[in-house]
Amino acid sequence: MKHTLAVLVENKSGVLSRVASLFSRRGYNIDSLAVGVTEDPEISRMTIVVQGDDQVLEQVTKQLNKLVDVIKVSDIGVDDTVERELALIKVSADVTARAEIIQIANIFRARIVDVAPKSITVEVTGDEGKIDAIEKLLRQFGIKEMVRTGKIALVRGPKKV
Amino acid sequence: MRHEQAAAHAADGYARATGKTGVCVSTSGPGATNLVTGIATAYMDSVPIVALTGQVPTFLIGNDAFQEADITGITQPITKHNYLIQDAKELPRIVKEAFHIASTGRPGPVLIDLPKDVQNAEIDFYYPDKVELRGYKPTYKGNTQQIKRAAEEIANSCMPIIYAGGGVISSNASAELVELAETINAPVTTTLMGIGSIPTEHPLYVGMLGMHGSKYANYAIQESDLIIAVGARFDDRVTGKLESFAPNARVIHIDVDPAEISKNVKVHIPIVGDARQILKSLNKHIKRCNSEKWVEKIKQWKKEYPLTYKQMSPDVIMPQFVIEQISKACKDAIIVTEVGQHQMWAAQFFKYKEPRTFITSGGLGTMGYGFPAAIGAKVGKPDKTVINIAGDGSFQMNSQELATAVQNDIPVVSVILNNGYLGMVRQWQELFYDRRYSHTYIKGSVDFVKLAEAYGALGLRAEKPSEVRPAIEEAVRSGRPAVVEVIVECEANVYPMVPAGAAINEILDIEEHADTPCSMPDLRKVKVDGVLDLEEQ
């Protein structure tokens, strides 16, 4: 089962490596990890999607909490959340395919961010399912390159983690 | 010290003997990497040490400079926390934090990496009064509701057992533990790390449990209806096969580290906090259990399956006998051990009276730990006799520290049980690998008496049972760093033994295996692993 963890950490060098090495050393699998600074410049927030049953999740949470640089760990998968992921997808596109690709992008409310004689780059945001769907549709044209940010999430309403 | 690994072990031995934080210092690169084994040893056994390492100047970091090693990266998984100081102004705060982190909560090693320019910088000194770490706030006081629930659970139990680990020692909770046991009338078993938390001769003590635990301790925990675990972590050497561990027991788990709760064994009543504080408040709520029959049954088991050994041939010195002699000759000593068979015998046959008198590498099982740790223990407790019980294999891993002991006049006595083998591995090879003694035969590689003398220490040898005790007494009396080499039965085994992966009541014992002859003389005359037997030469 997938869990989404919001992890508040000290915004210091080396913290990402402490968190990442904890996962590898204890044998936990990370699906995705996104990190960036928060409203407080001294604190960064990691959104970690991790696979595992409740017992694994409990251990992951406890072990993360043991790191001195980790301030707070919350499992926000259980809450009602806004989740987003961003992907940039570079698709093979000659003149004949270009129109159809743009059409697909429009349906997904994606944006065309670069056009070249033989390629188009599409920027799409959404939850994981939406990005998977557009990826599937664009695959028929040939995806030259793709990059995804990994999920970020906030709990809906006034509640903070 | 002559080797950085030994420095880390010495800091560790000092910390375990005194309860204070030990410190070791090394240079950068190879000096720092040599500390790694010692730091990992302290980490596994939750020992507070602060390691200070040199580093290349900040402007060279990342440059593959001479004697540069990423020691904070290397030690990340084996420290509680570590620091690379980038600016000398951070130094006072970080030093304060390091000692705070090392010694509080679940103790552990902390490393501070000091670049050369930081070491040479001048700053206006200030020392912060308080440590402020928002990500580090250990829990000490147990949850009151949980403590009450635990007391109710204890009141309803007829077959309780207390399972005490190293946490009892590090939180100085021995008196409270014994009070708990006596009040509720429950047997106490300890882990290797928990030895000393209750006197060996206490009527409620059933000895160590697990792989080389007493039969009665293992039977008792298996049959119990309630386990009160205090500062212990249900390690694989303790539980054996998890699925069949204590099938009928409810579990109360008292531990300062929340991550240990339900890590291996499902816990019914977790109480997170300091063992001493929790036991103090728990002891206010408890009364005597209905456990007369249970305690009686355990007494019977004790009589039926005593910890014992057989004299394998008339004149040979049995290693267990040596431990008994040390126990008689040095009743109040601090016993430090290396790792292997001698360590288990030291755990089984010495009669401990108080906490912090048995110092051993439990989690990591570091051969070479004992001698430098004994040096650290002696420095911390100069009025105590400190005996390092060693094997001939382990002792050779840090024997260079004889020089340190002699130079600094640190009178530690090492008693080497010389059986010419890496005995514990040989035992496994005998029992589980059809006696293929691969890489475990090391006989004749060194004369320990001469080795001691070469360093200016006292060297003594015992070859007959009658020589053992006088040699030990002479070594202690000499007031000098000393080595007592005892030539012991070469193929004695540690029993009882639960094979790895078996349930802990599936026990191999001396009855089935004691008659094993001192076998394979042909093997000893041939060239083994490139080492020729001295007799043959």
Tab-separated table of N, CA and C in Angstrom, chain B residues 303-361:
chain	number	residue	atom	x	y	z
B	303	LYS	N	17.306	-26.550	39.012
B	303	LYS	CA	17.973	-27.735	39.556
B	303	LYS	C	18.192	-28.775	38.461
B	304	GLU	N	17.194	-28.890	37.613
B	304	GLU	CA	17.213	-29.947	36.614
B	304	GLU	C	18.202	-29.666	35.480
B	305	TYR	N	18.279	-28.390	35.085
B	305	TYR	CA	19.135	-28.044	33.936
B	305	TYR	C	20.151	-26.973	34.314
B	306	PRO	N	21.035	-27.272	35.245
B	306	PRO	CA	21.960	-26.207	35.661
B	306	PRO	C	22.941	-25.853	34.549
B	307	LEU	N	23.448	-24.637	34.615
B	307	LEU	CA	24.533	-24.230	33.722
B	307	LEU	C	25.774	-24.959	34.177
B	308	THR	N	26.309	-25.791	33.329
B	308	THR	CA	27.432	-26.584	33.790
B	308	THR	C	28.329	-26.970	32.623
B	309	TYR	N	29.370	-27.709	32.919
B	309	TYR	CA	30.251	-28.184	31.860
B	309	TYR	C	30.921	-29.456	32.338
B	310	LYS	N	31.479	-30.191	31.403
B	310	LYS	CA	32.162	-31.425	31.783
B	310	LYS	C	33.659	-31.283	31.586
B	311	GLN	N	34.387	-31.871	32.504
B	311	GLN	CA	35.845	-31.936	32.358
B	311	GLN	C	36.116	-32.913	31.216
B	312	MET	N	36.634	-32.419	30.085
B	312	MET	CA	36.736	-33.286	28.903
B	312	MET	C	37.868	-34.299	29.007
B	313	SER	N	38.972	-33.941	29.640
B	313	SER	CA	39.980	-34.936	29.993
B	313	SER	C	40.666	-34.452	31.273
B	314	PRO	N	41.325	-35.351	32.016
B	314	PRO	CA	41.691	-35.065	33.409
B	314	PRO	C	42.534	-33.804	33.636
B	315	ASP	N	43.577	-33.603	32.852
B	315	ASP	CA	44.497	-32.524	33.203
B	315	ASP	C	44.248	-31.222	32.450
B	316	VAL	N	43.329	-31.301	31.543
B	316	VAL	CA	43.127	-30.140	30.684
B	316	VAL	C	42.392	-29.038	31.461
B	317	ILE	N	42.694	-27.787	31.123
B	317	ILE	CA	41.985	-26.677	31.765
B	317	ILE	C	40.725	-26.391	30.953
B	318	MET	N	39.585	-26.518	31.598
B	318	MET	CA	38.347	-26.167	30.909
B	318	MET	C	38.179	-24.643	30.968
B	319	PRO	N	37.795	-24.028	29.860
B	319	PRO	CA	37.686	-22.564	29.848
B	319	PRO	C	36.683	-22.041	30.886
B	320	GLN	N	35.607	-22.822	31.086
B	320	GLN	CA	34.603	-22.372	32.061
B	320	GLN	C	35.211	-22.321	33.462
B	321	PHE	N	36.123	-23.259	33.731
B	321	PHE	CA	36.816	-23.311	35.021
B	321	PHE	C	37.611	-22.021	35.246
B	322	VAL	N	38.218	-21.518	34.168
B	322	VAL	CA	39.007	-20.289	34.290
B	322	VAL	C	38.106	-19.131	34.724
B	323	ILE	N	36.920	-19.067	34.110
B	323	ILE	CA	35.992	-17.983	34.473
B	323	ILE	C	35.586	-18.132	35.952
B	324	GLU	N	35.338	-19.361	36.368
B	324	GLU	CA	34.975	-19.585	37.777
B	324	GLU	C	36.095	-19.120	38.700
B	325	GLN	N	37.332	-19.385	38.286
B	325	GLN	CA	38.465	-18.975	39.119
B	325	GLN	C	38.584	-17.455	39.178
B	326	ILE	N	38.358	-16.808	38.036
B	326	ILE	CA	38.391	-15.333	38.040
B	326	ILE	C	37.298	-14.816	38.969
B	327	SER	N	36.138	-15.467	38.890
B	327	SER	CA	35.006	-15.044	39.701
B	327	SER	C	35.333	-15.154	41.188
B	328	LYS	N	36.093	-16.195	41.540
B	328	LYS	CA	36.456	-16.377	42.951
B	328	LYS	C	37.581	-15.431	43.355
B	329	ALA	N	38.540	-15.253	42.456
B	329	ALA	CA	39.730	-14.468	42.806
B	329	ALA	C	39.454	-12.954	42.770
B	330	CYS	N	38.579	-12.535	41.879
B	330	CYS	CA	38.343	-11.083	41.706
B	330	CYS	C	36.852	-10.807	41.778
B	331	LYS	N	36.318	-10.936	42.963
B	331	LYS	CA	34.856	-10.866	43.135
B	331	LYS	C	34.241	-9.542	42.679
B	332	ASP	N	34.961	-8.455	42.909
B	332	ASP	CA	34.371	-7.142	42.623
B	332	ASP	C	34.942	-6.499	41.369
B	333	ALA	N	35.543	-7.316	40.520
B	333	ALA	CA	36.201	-6.748	39.339
B	333	ALA	C	35.189	-6.281	38.304
B	334	ILE	N	35.655	-5.382	37.449
B	334	ILE	CA	34.930	-5.094	36.215
B	334	ILE	C	35.437	-6.096	35.183
B	335	ILE	N	34.514	-6.837	34.619
B	335	ILE	CA	34.888	-7.816	33.599
B	335	ILE	C	34.603	-7.218	32.226
B	336	VAL	N	35.623	-7.194	31.404
B	336	VAL	CA	35.455	-6.745	30.023
B	336	VAL	C	35.760	-7.971	29.164
B	337	THR	N	35.115	-8.091	28.028
B	337	THR	CA	35.417	-9.262	27.197
B	337	THR	C	35.670	-8.851	25.754
B	338	GLU	N	36.291	-9.760	25.064
B	338	GLU	CA	36.357	-9.659	23.610
B	338	GLU	C	35.082	-10.334	23.089
B	339	VAL	N	35.134	-10.935	21.914
B	339	VAL	CA	33.919	-11.548	21.374
B	339	VAL	C	34.185	-12.972	20.924
B	340	GLY	N	33.327	-13.867	21.350
B	340	GLY	CA	33.453	-15.267	20.965
B	340	GLY	C	33.058	-16.163	22.128
B	341	GLN	N	33.599	-17.369	22.125
B	341	GLN	CA	33.227	-18.334	23.165
B	341	GLN	C	33.522	-17.811	24.564
B	342	HIS	N	34.719	-17.233	24.735
B	342	HIS	CA	35.106	-16.768	26.068
B	342	HIS	C	34.107	-15.733	26.597
B	343	GLN	N	33.538	-14.964	25.656
B	343	GLN	CA	32.565	-13.926	26.022
B	343	GLN	C	31.312	-14.570	26.612
B	344	MET	N	30.863	-15.642	25.963
B	344	MET	CA	29.669	-16.332	26.446
B	344	MET	C	29.943	-17.000	27.793
B	345	TRP	N	31.142	-17.594	27.906
B	345	TRP	CA	31.466	-18.224	29.199
B	345	TRP	C	31.558	-17.177	30.290
B	346	ALA	N	32.106	-16.017	29.938
B	346	ALA	CA	32.200	-14.938	30.927
B	346	ALA	C	30.800	-14.490	31.345
B	347	ALA	N	29.885	-14.511	30.399
B	347	ALA	CA	28.503	-14.141	30.708
B	347	ALA	C	27.841	-15.202	31.586
B	348	GLN	N	28.196	-16.460	31.343
B	348	GLN	CA	27.520	-17.554	32.034
B	348	GLN	C	28.108	-17.873	33.417
B	349	PHE	N	29.432	-17.760	33.551
B	349	PHE	CA	30.050	-18.349	34.748
B	349	PHE	C	30.627	-17.348	35.750
B	350	PHE	N	30.672	-16.078	35.432
B	350	PHE	CA	31.133	-15.100	36.422
B	350	PHE	C	29.920	-14.657	37.240
B	351	LYS	N	30.130	-14.456	38.514
B	351	LYS	CA	29.011	-14.020	39.367
B	351	LYS	C	29.061	-12.505	39.536
B	352	TYR	N	28.194	-11.833	38.808
B	352	TYR	CA	28.170	-10.366	38.823
B	352	TYR	C	27.357	-9.868	39.999
B	353	LYS	N	27.802	-8.751	40.543
B	353	LYS	CA	27.106	-8.236	41.725
B	353	LYS	C	26.382	-6.941	41.438
B	354	GLU	N	26.938	-6.152	40.524
B	354	GLU	CA	26.326	-4.845	40.297
B	354	GLU	C	26.428	-4.435	38.829
B	355	PRO	N	25.628	-3.422	38.457
B	355	PRO	CA	25.671	-2.971	37.066
B	355	PRO	C	27.012	-2.338	36.719
B	356	ARG	N	27.282	-2.258	35.437
B	356	ARG	CA	28.516	-1.666	34.891
B	356	ARG	C	29.759	-2.444	35.287
B	357	THR	N	29.593	-3.733	35.625
B	357	THR	CA	30.768	-4.552	35.889
B	357	THR	C	30.939	-5.628	34.819
B	358	PHE	N	30.060	-5.629	33.814
B	358	PHE	CA	30.240	-6.552	32.685
B	358	PHE	C	30.160	-5.716	31.418
B	359	ILE	N	31.293	-5.613	30.738
B	359	ILE	CA	31.392	-4.708	29.596
B	359	ILE	C	31.768	-5.523	28.367
B	360	THR	N	30.884	-5.518	27.385
B	360	THR	CA	31.088	-6.422	26.255
B	360	THR	C	30.421	-5.863	25.014
B	361	SER	N	30.934	-6.220	23.863
B	361	SER	CA	30.327	-5.777	22.613
B	361	SER	C	29.225	-6.754	22.230
